Coordinates of C-alpha atoms and ligand atoms in Angstrom, one line a residue:
Chain A
M72 CA 56.1 86.6 187.1
R73 CA 58.9 84.1 186.5
A74 CA 61.3 85.2 183.7
Q75 CA 62.5 81.7 183.0
F76 CA 59.0 80.4 182.4
I77 CA 58.2 83.4 180.1
L78 CA 61.5 83.0 178.2
S79 CA 60.9 79.4 177.5
E80 CA 57.4 80.1 176.4
I81 CA 58.7 82.7 173.9
G82 CA 61.3 80.3 172.6
I83 CA 58.7 77.5 172.2
G84 CA 56.3 79.9 170.4
L85 CA 58.9 81.3 168.0
R86 CA 60.2 77.9 167.1
R87 CA 56.8 76.3 166.7
N88 CA 56.0 79.0 164.2
L89 CA 59.4 79.2 162.6
T90 CA 58.5 79.8 158.9
M91 CA 56.0 82.5 159.8
T92 CA 58.5 84.1 162.3
V93 CA 61.1 84.2 159.6
A94 CA 58.6 85.9 157.3
V95 CA 57.7 88.4 159.9
I96 CA 61.4 89.2 160.5
L97 CA 62.2 89.6 156.8
T98 CA 59.2 91.9 156.3
V99 CA 60.0 94.0 159.2
T100 CA 63.6 94.2 158.0
I101 CA 62.5 95.5 154.5
T102 CA 59.9 97.9 156.0
L103 CA 62.4 99.5 158.3
T104 CA 65.2 99.5 155.7
M105 CA 63.0 101.4 153.3
A106 CA 62.0 103.8 156.0
G107 CA 65.7 104.3 157.0
V108 CA 66.7 104.8 153.4
G109 CA 64.0 107.4 152.9
W110 CA 65.2 109.3 156.0
L111 CA 68.8 109.1 155.0
V112 CA 68.0 110.5 151.5
H113 CA 66.2 113.3 153.2
K114 CA 69.4 113.9 155.3
Q115 CA 71.5 113.7 152.1
V116 CA 69.4 116.5 150.5
D117 CA 70.0 118.6 153.6
V118 CA 73.7 118.0 153.5
M119 CA 73.9 119.0 149.8
K120 CA 71.8 122.1 150.3
D121 CA 74.1 123.2 153.2
Y122 CA 77.1 122.5 151.1
W123 CA 75.9 124.2 147.9
Y124 CA 73.7 127.0 148.9
D125 CA 76.8 128.4 150.5
K126 CA 78.6 128.4 147.2
V127 CA 75.9 129.1 144.8
E128 CA 76.9 131.8 142.4
V129 CA 75.6 133.1 139.1
T130 CA 78.1 132.9 136.2
I131 CA 77.7 135.5 133.4
F132 CA 79.6 134.1 130.4
L133 CA 80.8 136.8 128.0
C134 CA 80.8 136.4 124.3
G135 CA 83.9 134.7 122.8
T136 CA 84.9 133.8 119.2
N137 CA 83.1 130.5 119.4
S138 CA 80.0 131.6 121.3
S139 CA 76.9 130.3 119.8
S140 CA 74.2 132.5 121.3
G141 CA 72.4 135.0 119.0
N142 CA 73.0 137.8 121.5
C143 CA 76.7 137.7 120.6
A144 CA 76.1 137.6 116.8
G145 CA 79.6 136.0 116.4
K146 CA 81.4 139.0 117.9
E147 CA 83.6 138.9 120.9
V148 CA 82.8 141.1 123.9
T149 CA 84.4 144.5 123.7
A150 CA 86.3 146.2 126.5
E151 CA 83.6 148.9 126.9
Q152 CA 80.9 146.3 127.2
R153 CA 82.9 144.4 129.8
D154 CA 83.5 147.6 131.8
Q155 CA 79.9 148.6 131.6
L156 CA 78.8 145.2 132.8
N157 CA 81.3 145.3 135.7
A158 CA 80.1 148.7 136.8
D159 CA 76.4 147.7 136.6
L160 CA 76.9 144.5 138.5
H161 CA 78.6 146.4 141.3
A162 CA 75.6 148.7 141.4
T163 CA 73.0 146.0 141.5
P164 CA 71.5 145.8 145.0
Q165 CA 71.0 142.0 145.0
V166 CA 74.7 141.4 144.3
E167 CA 77.1 140.8 147.1
Q168 CA 80.4 140.2 145.3
V169 CA 81.6 140.2 141.7
F170 CA 84.8 138.4 140.4
Y171 CA 86.0 138.7 136.9
E172 CA 87.6 135.5 135.5
S173 CA 89.7 136.0 132.4
K174 CA 90.3 133.3 129.7
R175 CA 93.7 132.7 131.2
E176 CA 92.3 132.1 134.7
A177 CA 89.5 129.9 133.3
Y178 CA 92.1 127.9 131.6
E179 CA 94.2 127.4 134.8
R180 CA 91.1 126.3 136.6
F181 CA 90.2 124.0 133.8
K182 CA 93.7 122.4 133.9
V183 CA 93.4 121.8 137.6
Q184 CA 89.9 120.4 137.3
F185 CA 90.9 117.9 134.6
K186 CA 94.4 117.1 135.6
D187 CA 93.5 113.5 135.4
S188 CA 92.7 113.8 131.6
P189 CA 95.9 115.3 130.0
D190 CA 94.5 114.5 126.5
L191 CA 91.6 116.8 127.0
V192 CA 93.7 119.6 128.4
R193 CA 96.1 119.3 125.5
N194 CA 93.3 119.7 123.0
V195 CA 91.9 122.9 124.5
S196 CA 93.6 126.2 124.2
A197 CA 93.3 129.1 126.6
D198 CA 91.7 131.1 123.9
A199 CA 88.8 128.7 123.7
M200 CA 87.9 129.3 127.3
P201 CA 85.1 131.8 128.0
E202 CA 85.7 134.8 130.2
S203 CA 83.1 135.4 132.8
F204 CA 81.8 137.4 135.8
R205 CA 81.2 135.3 138.8
V206 CA 78.5 136.9 140.8
K207 CA 77.7 136.0 144.4
L208 CA 74.1 137.0 145.4
K209 CA 73.0 138.2 148.8
N210 CA 70.2 135.7 148.5
P211 CA 70.6 132.7 146.1
E212 CA 66.9 132.6 145.5
Q213 CA 67.1 135.9 143.6
F214 CA 68.8 134.4 140.7
Q215 CA 65.9 135.0 138.3
V216 CA 66.1 138.8 138.9
V217 CA 69.7 139.0 138.0
A218 CA 69.5 136.6 135.1
S219 CA 66.7 138.4 133.3
A220 CA 68.5 141.8 133.8
Y221 CA 71.7 140.6 132.2
Q222 CA 71.1 137.8 129.8
D223 CA 70.2 140.1 126.9
R224 CA 72.8 142.7 127.5
P225 CA 75.4 143.2 124.8
G226 CA 78.5 141.1 125.2
V227 CA 76.7 138.5 127.4
D228 CA 76.7 135.0 126.0
A229 CA 74.7 133.2 128.7
V230 CA 73.8 133.4 132.4
Q231 CA 74.2 130.2 134.4
D232 CA 73.1 129.4 137.8
L233 CA 74.6 126.6 139.8
K234 CA 71.3 126.1 141.7
K235 CA 69.6 125.5 138.5
L236 CA 72.1 122.7 137.7
L237 CA 71.5 121.2 141.1
D238 CA 67.7 121.2 141.0
P239 CA 67.4 118.1 138.9
I240 CA 69.6 116.2 141.4
F241 CA 67.4 117.4 144.2
K242 CA 64.3 116.3 142.3
L243 CA 65.8 112.9 141.6
L244 CA 66.6 112.5 145.3
G245 CA 63.1 113.7 146.2
V246 CA 61.7 111.0 143.9
G247 CA 64.0 108.4 145.4
Q248 CA 62.9 109.4 148.9
K249 CA 59.2 109.2 148.0
V250 CA 59.6 105.8 146.4
A251 CA 61.4 104.5 149.5
Y252 CA 58.6 105.9 151.8
I253 CA 55.8 104.4 149.6
F254 CA 57.6 101.1 149.6
A255 CA 58.0 101.3 153.4
G256 CA 54.3 102.1 153.7
V257 CA 53.2 99.1 151.6
M258 CA 55.6 96.9 153.5
L259 CA 54.2 98.2 156.7
V260 CA 50.8 97.0 155.8
A261 CA 52.2 93.6 154.8
A262 CA 54.2 93.4 158.0
T263 CA 51.2 94.2 160.2
I264 CA 49.0 91.6 158.5
L265 CA 51.8 89.0 158.8
I266 CA 52.4 89.7 162.5
S267 CA 48.8 89.6 163.3
N268 CA 48.4 86.3 161.5
T269 CA 51.5 84.8 163.1
I270 CA 50.2 85.7 166.6
R271 CA 46.8 84.4 165.7
V272 CA 48.3 81.1 164.7
A273 CA 50.5 81.1 167.8
A274 CA 47.4 81.7 170.0
F275 CA 45.5 78.9 168.2
S276 CA 48.3 76.4 168.5
R277 CA 48.6 77.2 172.2
R278 CA 44.9 77.3 172.9
R279 CA 45.1 74.3 175.2
E280 CA 47.7 75.9 177.3
T281 CA 46.0 79.3 177.4
G282 CA 42.7 77.6 178.1
I283 CA 44.1 75.9 181.2
M284 CA 45.8 79.2 182.2
R285 CA 42.5 81.0 182.1
L286 CA 40.8 78.2 184.0
V287 CA 43.3 78.1 186.9
G288 CA 43.2 81.9 187.2
A289 CA 46.3 83.1 185.4
S290 CA 46.2 86.9 184.9
N291 CA 45.7 88.3 181.4
L292 CA 49.1 89.8 181.7
Y293 CA 50.6 86.4 182.3
I294 CA 48.7 84.8 179.5
Q295 CA 49.3 87.6 177.0
T296 CA 52.9 88.6 177.7
P297 CA 54.6 85.7 176.0
F298 CA 52.7 86.4 172.8
L299 CA 53.5 90.1 173.1
L300 CA 57.2 89.5 173.7
E301 CA 57.2 87.0 170.9
G302 CA 56.0 89.7 168.5
A303 CA 58.4 92.3 170.0
V304 CA 61.4 89.9 169.8
A305 CA 60.6 89.2 166.1
G306 CA 60.3 92.9 165.5
L307 CA 63.6 93.6 167.3
V308 CA 65.4 91.0 165.2
G309 CA 63.9 92.4 162.0
A310 CA 65.0 95.9 163.1
V311 CA 68.5 94.7 163.8
G312 CA 68.6 93.4 160.2
A313 CA 67.4 96.7 158.9
C314 CA 70.1 98.6 160.9
G315 CA 72.6 96.2 159.4
L316 CA 71.4 96.8 155.8
V317 CA 71.4 100.6 156.3
V318 CA 74.9 100.5 157.6
I319 CA 76.1 98.3 154.8
G320 CA 74.2 100.5 152.3
K321 CA 75.8 103.7 153.6
W322 CA 79.2 102.0 153.4
Y323 CA 78.9 100.4 150.0
V324 CA 76.6 102.8 148.1
V325 CA 77.7 106.1 149.5
D326 CA 81.3 105.6 150.6
Q327 CA 82.5 103.0 148.0
Q328 CA 80.4 103.9 145.0
L329 CA 79.1 107.5 145.0
R330 CA 81.9 109.3 146.8
P331 CA 84.7 108.5 144.3
L332 CA 82.3 108.8 141.4
L333 CA 80.5 112.1 142.1
T334 CA 83.0 114.4 143.7
F335 CA 81.0 117.6 143.4
T336 CA 79.2 117.3 146.7
N337 CA 79.3 116.3 150.3
Y338 CA 77.7 113.1 151.6
I339 CA 76.0 112.1 154.8
G340 CA 78.4 110.9 157.5
W341 CA 78.1 108.1 160.1
S342 CA 76.5 110.4 162.6
E343 CA 73.3 110.5 160.5
V344 CA 73.3 106.7 160.1
V345 CA 74.0 106.1 163.8
A346 CA 71.1 108.5 164.7
T347 CA 68.6 106.3 162.8
I348 CA 69.6 103.1 164.6
P349 CA 67.7 103.6 167.9
V350 CA 64.7 104.9 165.9
L351 CA 64.7 101.8 163.7
L352 CA 65.1 99.5 166.7
L353 CA 62.3 101.2 168.7
S354 CA 60.0 101.2 165.6
G355 CA 60.6 97.5 165.1
V356 CA 59.7 96.6 168.7
L357 CA 56.7 99.0 168.8
L358 CA 55.4 98.0 165.4
C359 CA 55.4 94.3 166.2
G360 CA 54.5 94.7 169.9
L361 CA 51.4 96.8 169.1
A362 CA 50.3 94.6 166.2
S363 CA 50.6 91.6 168.6
F364 CA 48.9 93.5 171.4
F365 CA 45.8 94.2 169.3
T366 CA 45.7 90.7 167.8
I367 CA 45.9 89.2 171.3
R368 CA 43.2 91.5 172.6
R369 CA 40.9 90.2 169.9
H370 CA 41.8 86.5 170.1
L371 CA 42.7 85.8 173.7
R372 CA 39.7 86.9 175.6
V373 CA 38.9 86.3 179.3
Chain B
M259 CA 29.2 79.9 199.2
I260 CA 27.3 79.8 195.9
R261 CA 23.9 81.5 195.2
L262 CA 22.0 81.9 192.0
E263 CA 19.0 84.2 192.1
K264 CA 16.5 83.9 189.2
V265 CA 19.3 83.3 186.8
S266 CA 18.5 83.0 183.1
K267 CA 20.9 82.5 180.3
S268 CA 20.1 82.6 176.6
Y269 CA 22.8 82.1 174.0
P270 CA 22.5 84.4 171.1
T271 CA 22.4 81.5 168.7
S272 CA 19.6 79.5 170.2
T273 CA 16.0 80.2 170.7
R274 CA 15.3 78.3 174.0
P275 CA 17.1 79.6 177.1
A276 CA 19.9 77.3 178.4
L277 CA 18.9 78.3 182.0
D278 CA 15.5 79.7 182.9
G279 CA 14.9 81.4 186.3
V280 CA 17.2 79.2 188.3
D281 CA 17.3 79.7 192.1
V282 CA 19.9 77.6 193.9
D283 CA 21.8 78.2 197.2
I284 CA 24.8 76.0 198.1
E285 CA 26.4 76.2 201.5
K286 CA 30.1 76.0 202.2
G287 CA 31.3 72.4 202.4
E288 CA 28.3 70.9 200.6
F289 CA 28.5 68.2 197.9
V290 CA 25.9 68.8 195.2
F291 CA 25.1 66.8 192.2
L292 CA 23.7 68.6 189.2
V293 CA 21.8 66.1 187.2
G294 CA 19.7 66.2 184.1
S295 CA 19.7 65.0 180.5
S296 CA 22.1 66.3 177.9
G297 CA 21.3 69.9 177.0
S298 CA 19.5 70.6 180.3
G299 CA 21.9 73.4 181.1
K300 CA 24.4 71.8 183.6
S301 CA 27.5 73.0 181.9
T302 CA 26.1 76.5 181.5
F303 CA 25.4 76.5 185.2
L304 CA 29.0 75.7 186.0
R305 CA 30.4 78.2 183.4
L306 CA 28.4 81.0 185.1
L307 CA 30.1 80.2 188.4
L308 CA 33.5 80.9 186.7
K309 CA 32.2 83.9 184.9
E310 CA 33.1 82.2 181.6
E311 CA 29.6 83.2 180.7
V312 CA 27.4 86.0 182.1
P313 CA 23.7 85.5 182.9
T314 CA 21.1 87.2 180.7
A315 CA 19.1 87.9 183.8
G316 CA 19.5 87.3 187.6
R317 CA 22.5 87.3 189.9
V318 CA 25.3 84.9 190.6
H319 CA 27.1 85.1 193.9
V320 CA 30.3 83.0 194.5
A321 CA 32.3 83.2 197.7
G322 CA 30.5 86.3 198.8
K323 CA 31.0 88.2 195.5
D324 CA 28.3 89.3 193.1
L325 CA 29.8 88.2 189.8
S326 CA 27.9 90.9 187.8
R327 CA 29.8 93.5 189.7
L328 CA 33.2 91.7 189.5
S329 CA 35.4 93.7 187.2
N330 CA 37.3 91.8 184.5
W331 CA 40.7 92.1 186.1
K332 CA 39.4 90.3 189.2
I333 CA 38.2 87.3 187.3
P334 CA 41.5 85.5 187.6
A335 CA 41.3 85.8 191.4
L336 CA 37.8 84.3 191.3
R337 CA 39.1 81.4 189.3
R338 CA 42.0 80.8 191.6
S339 CA 39.4 80.1 194.3
I340 CA 37.6 77.5 192.1
G341 CA 39.1 74.2 190.9
C342 CA 37.8 72.6 187.7
V343 CA 37.7 69.1 186.4
F344 CA 36.2 68.1 183.0
Q345 CA 35.2 65.0 181.2
D346 CA 38.1 65.3 178.8
F347 CA 40.8 65.8 181.5
R348 CA 42.4 68.8 179.6
L349 CA 46.0 67.8 180.4
L350 CA 48.9 69.1 178.4
P351 CA 50.2 66.1 176.4
N352 CA 53.8 67.3 176.2
K353 CA 54.2 67.7 179.9
T354 CA 54.7 65.1 182.6
V355 CA 52.2 64.5 185.4
H356 CA 54.3 66.7 187.8
Q357 CA 54.7 69.4 185.2
N358 CA 51.0 69.4 184.4
V359 CA 50.1 70.1 188.1
A360 CA 53.0 72.5 188.5
F361 CA 51.9 74.5 185.5
A362 CA 48.7 75.5 187.3
L363 CA 50.9 77.1 190.0
E364 CA 53.5 78.5 187.7
V365 CA 51.0 80.5 185.7
I366 CA 49.6 82.1 188.8
G367 CA 53.1 83.1 189.9
K368 CA 53.7 80.8 192.8
P369 CA 57.3 80.5 193.9
Q370 CA 59.3 77.5 192.7
A371 CA 60.0 76.3 196.3
T372 CA 56.2 76.2 197.1
I373 CA 55.6 74.3 193.8
E374 CA 58.2 71.7 194.6
K375 CA 56.7 71.2 198.0
V376 CA 52.9 71.1 197.3
V377 CA 52.9 69.2 193.9
P378 CA 54.2 65.9 195.4
E379 CA 51.8 66.3 198.3
V380 CA 48.8 66.6 196.1
L381 CA 49.9 63.8 193.8
D382 CA 50.2 61.6 196.9
L383 CA 46.7 62.7 197.9
V384 CA 45.2 61.6 194.6
G385 CA 47.1 58.3 194.7
L386 CA 49.6 59.1 191.9
D387 CA 52.8 59.0 193.9
G388 CA 55.5 57.3 191.9
K389 CA 53.9 58.4 188.6
A390 CA 55.0 62.0 188.7
G391 CA 57.4 61.5 185.7
R392 CA 54.9 59.8 183.4
M393 CA 53.4 61.5 180.4
P394 CA 49.6 61.7 180.2
D395 CA 49.5 59.1 177.3
E396 CA 51.3 56.6 179.5
L397 CA 48.4 56.7 182.0
S398 CA 44.9 55.1 182.1
G399 CA 41.9 57.3 181.8
G400 CA 41.2 57.1 185.6
E401 CA 44.8 58.1 186.3
Q402 CA 44.6 61.0 183.9
Q403 CA 41.5 62.2 185.7
R404 CA 43.4 62.0 188.9
V405 CA 46.0 64.3 187.5
A406 CA 43.3 66.7 186.5
V407 CA 41.8 66.5 190.0
A408 CA 45.3 67.1 191.5
R409 CA 45.7 70.1 189.3
A410 CA 42.3 71.5 190.3
F411 CA 43.0 71.0 194.0
V412 CA 46.7 71.8 194.3
N413 CA 45.9 75.4 195.0
R414 CA 43.4 74.4 197.8
P415 CA 40.4 76.1 196.2
M416 CA 37.3 76.7 198.3
I417 CA 35.1 75.3 195.5
L418 CA 35.7 72.3 193.2
I419 CA 33.6 72.2 190.0
A420 CA 33.4 68.9 188.1
D421 CA 31.6 68.7 184.7
E422 CA 30.9 65.0 184.1
P423 CA 34.3 63.9 185.5
T424 CA 33.4 60.2 185.1
G425 CA 31.8 60.6 181.6
N426 CA 34.8 59.0 179.9
L427 CA 35.5 56.4 182.6
D428 CA 34.2 52.8 183.2
P429 CA 32.1 52.3 186.4
S430 CA 34.8 50.8 188.6
T431 CA 37.3 53.6 187.7
S432 CA 34.5 56.1 188.3
I433 CA 34.1 54.9 191.9
G434 CA 37.7 55.7 192.5
I435 CA 37.3 59.2 191.2
M436 CA 34.2 59.7 193.3
K437 CA 36.0 58.5 196.5
L438 CA 38.6 61.1 195.7
L439 CA 36.1 63.9 195.3
D440 CA 34.4 62.8 198.5
R441 CA 37.8 63.0 200.3
I442 CA 38.3 66.5 198.9
N443 CA 34.8 67.4 200.0
R444 CA 35.6 66.2 203.5
T445 CA 38.5 68.7 203.8
G446 CA 35.8 71.4 203.7
T447 CA 35.8 72.1 200.0
T448 CA 32.4 72.8 198.4
V449 CA 32.0 70.3 195.4
V450 CA 29.5 70.9 192.6
M451 CA 29.4 68.0 190.1
A452 CA 27.4 67.8 186.9
T453 CA 26.7 64.2 185.9
H454 CA 24.1 61.9 184.3
D455 CA 25.6 58.8 185.9
A456 CA 22.6 57.4 187.9
A457 CA 24.6 54.7 189.7
I458 CA 27.1 57.2 191.1
V459 CA 24.4 59.6 192.3
D460 CA 22.4 56.8 193.8
S461 CA 25.4 55.4 195.7
M462 CA 26.6 58.7 197.1
R463 CA 23.3 59.9 198.6
R464 CA 24.1 63.6 198.5
R465 CA 22.2 66.7 197.6
V466 CA 20.7 66.5 194.0
V467 CA 19.6 69.5 191.9
E468 CA 17.9 68.3 188.8
L469 CA 17.7 70.6 185.7
S470 CA 15.3 70.0 182.8
Q471 CA 15.3 72.4 179.9
G472 CA 17.1 75.0 182.0
K473 CA 14.7 74.8 184.9
V474 CA 15.3 73.4 188.4
V475 CA 12.7 70.6 188.6
R476 CA 14.0 69.0 191.8
D477 CA 16.3 70.0 194.7
Q478 CA 16.6 67.2 197.2
T479 CA 19.1 66.6 200.1
R480 CA 20.4 63.0 200.2
G481 CA 18.7 62.4 196.8
V482 CA 19.0 59.8 194.0
Y483 CA 19.2 60.2 190.3
G484 CA 15.7 59.6 189.2
Y485 CA 12.3 60.3 190.6
G486 CA 10.4 57.9 192.9
A487 CA 13.1 57.2 195.4
Ligands
ADP518 N1 28.3 78.2 173.6 C1 27.0 78.0 173.3 N2 26.3 78.7 172.3 C2 25.1 78.4 172.0 N3 24.3 77.5 172.6 C3 24.9 76.8 173.6 C4 26.2 77.0 174.0 N4 26.5 76.2 175.0 C5 25.4 75.5 175.3 N5 24.4 75.9 174.5 C6 23.0 75.4 174.5 O1 22.5 75.6 175.8 C7 21.7 74.4 176.2 C8 22.3 73.9 177.5 O2 23.6 73.4 177.2 P1 24.6 72.8 178.3 O3 24.7 73.8 179.4 O4 25.9 72.4 177.6 O5 23.8 71.5 178.8 P2 24.4 70.2 179.5 O6 25.8 70.5 180.0 O7 23.4 69.9 180.5 O8 24.4 69.2 178.4 C9 21.8 73.5 175.0 O9 20.6 73.7 174.3 C10 22.9 73.9 174.2 O10 22.7 73.7 172.8
MG519 MG1 27.6 69.5 179.5

């Protein structure tokens, strides 16, 4: 089979059908971008879980002068209550480590955390900071056991779990991922229909050529390959576009926007993005190649 | 070379069979006219030889092969051994004469060197030397049909099928095409030509197979178009 002949046939086909080819390429781009985004969100959740589940700890805030919970009844925690809690925590089997953080230490940490907002730091005194026990659990999932055992104890203001704070973020990311996948699915249908139509139009507009080819005994492979490659090339171009958008998206949204804005977590790196590229390229070629293949099978019979 | 045994063909959309119990045997190197009025089944007969259609009943043998047992992937090989010419020429309008003939070889994967050698030879044979660079719309009808014959014959097929090749041509041009087909037949190629041009059939005095409503009603060596001759 002569490559030059086939290449020129593909070129002629793609150009003859330019508007539809462009539509196919754009649809494929959007389909694969959405699939890529969904996958990267999934990876981002993994990264965040790795980062956070390592650090998850339960914080037991102790009553202070300005504690609002009914458990405190406006009274500060007493030294006996504090010692009792400390001893009990050390004796709790689910607990791995216990740190006590005094008002002073809390204030120091607060100052470091908000060093960019001196006004805020100036307006808060060390006395207003809550003292707390920071408890590291053997298994972060056992938060509920510890929380219910301690939240009503005398001298305890509130029990807070970092995991509980993160859950809404994971939920949000989960929703984002689902939306991206659904969108990708819908676009996939659109892409398939468009490719199929494009190849059908291409087959129709070249029916004279293919008719003669059949008549003089060209093999099916020879007749069909240009159409197949035409689809595959359009798919490849669309996939390259999707890869470009994913790379730009990672650079702009993650690196430029999110990373400086939300500093409390890690983000996906380039390795996750690079890993998606061959998958996207292959998907583009396969998606369009297969759609073309089945269209040709139906519309270019022997 | 070609043998039809009790061949019937019914199209799903029509009530009357297009061919009805046809028995015909054509030897290698014969020149056969297939005559009959429009709708008598001539084109269907020819399409069966190419396995463009399959018979509803009976067997078709071409070049020693039983077409009902020919698997689909072998159909291209069958068609490479049969050249085809039609009433409407079927040339590619955006290719030159040379390119039109070369196309038939390119798509069956012949090497470029062969193509460059045999295309001018066959154009010479059909009397189109010097017109290789013309586009089809710059040629007369007779010349266009010569291009079609050149394309059908360039691969030196064993069989040449012509479905009313002179149907769009005036009588004097038709004579030229018939002389050409006769010359091709004299190289040993079996020629089967469907026509309802009485003058041509009468002047050639070759074997005539007449179809009427899908049945063979006459099979005559050195025949004429109508009865009574
Ligand atoms: N593709 C087809 N589908 C249905 N009927 C057809 C088809 N081709 C031919 N016929 C019918 O078969 C009969 C024979 O047609 P055809 O072989 O074309 O005859 P001819 O070439 O002698 O004019 C006609 O009645 C015609 O209407
Ligand atoms: Mg006919």
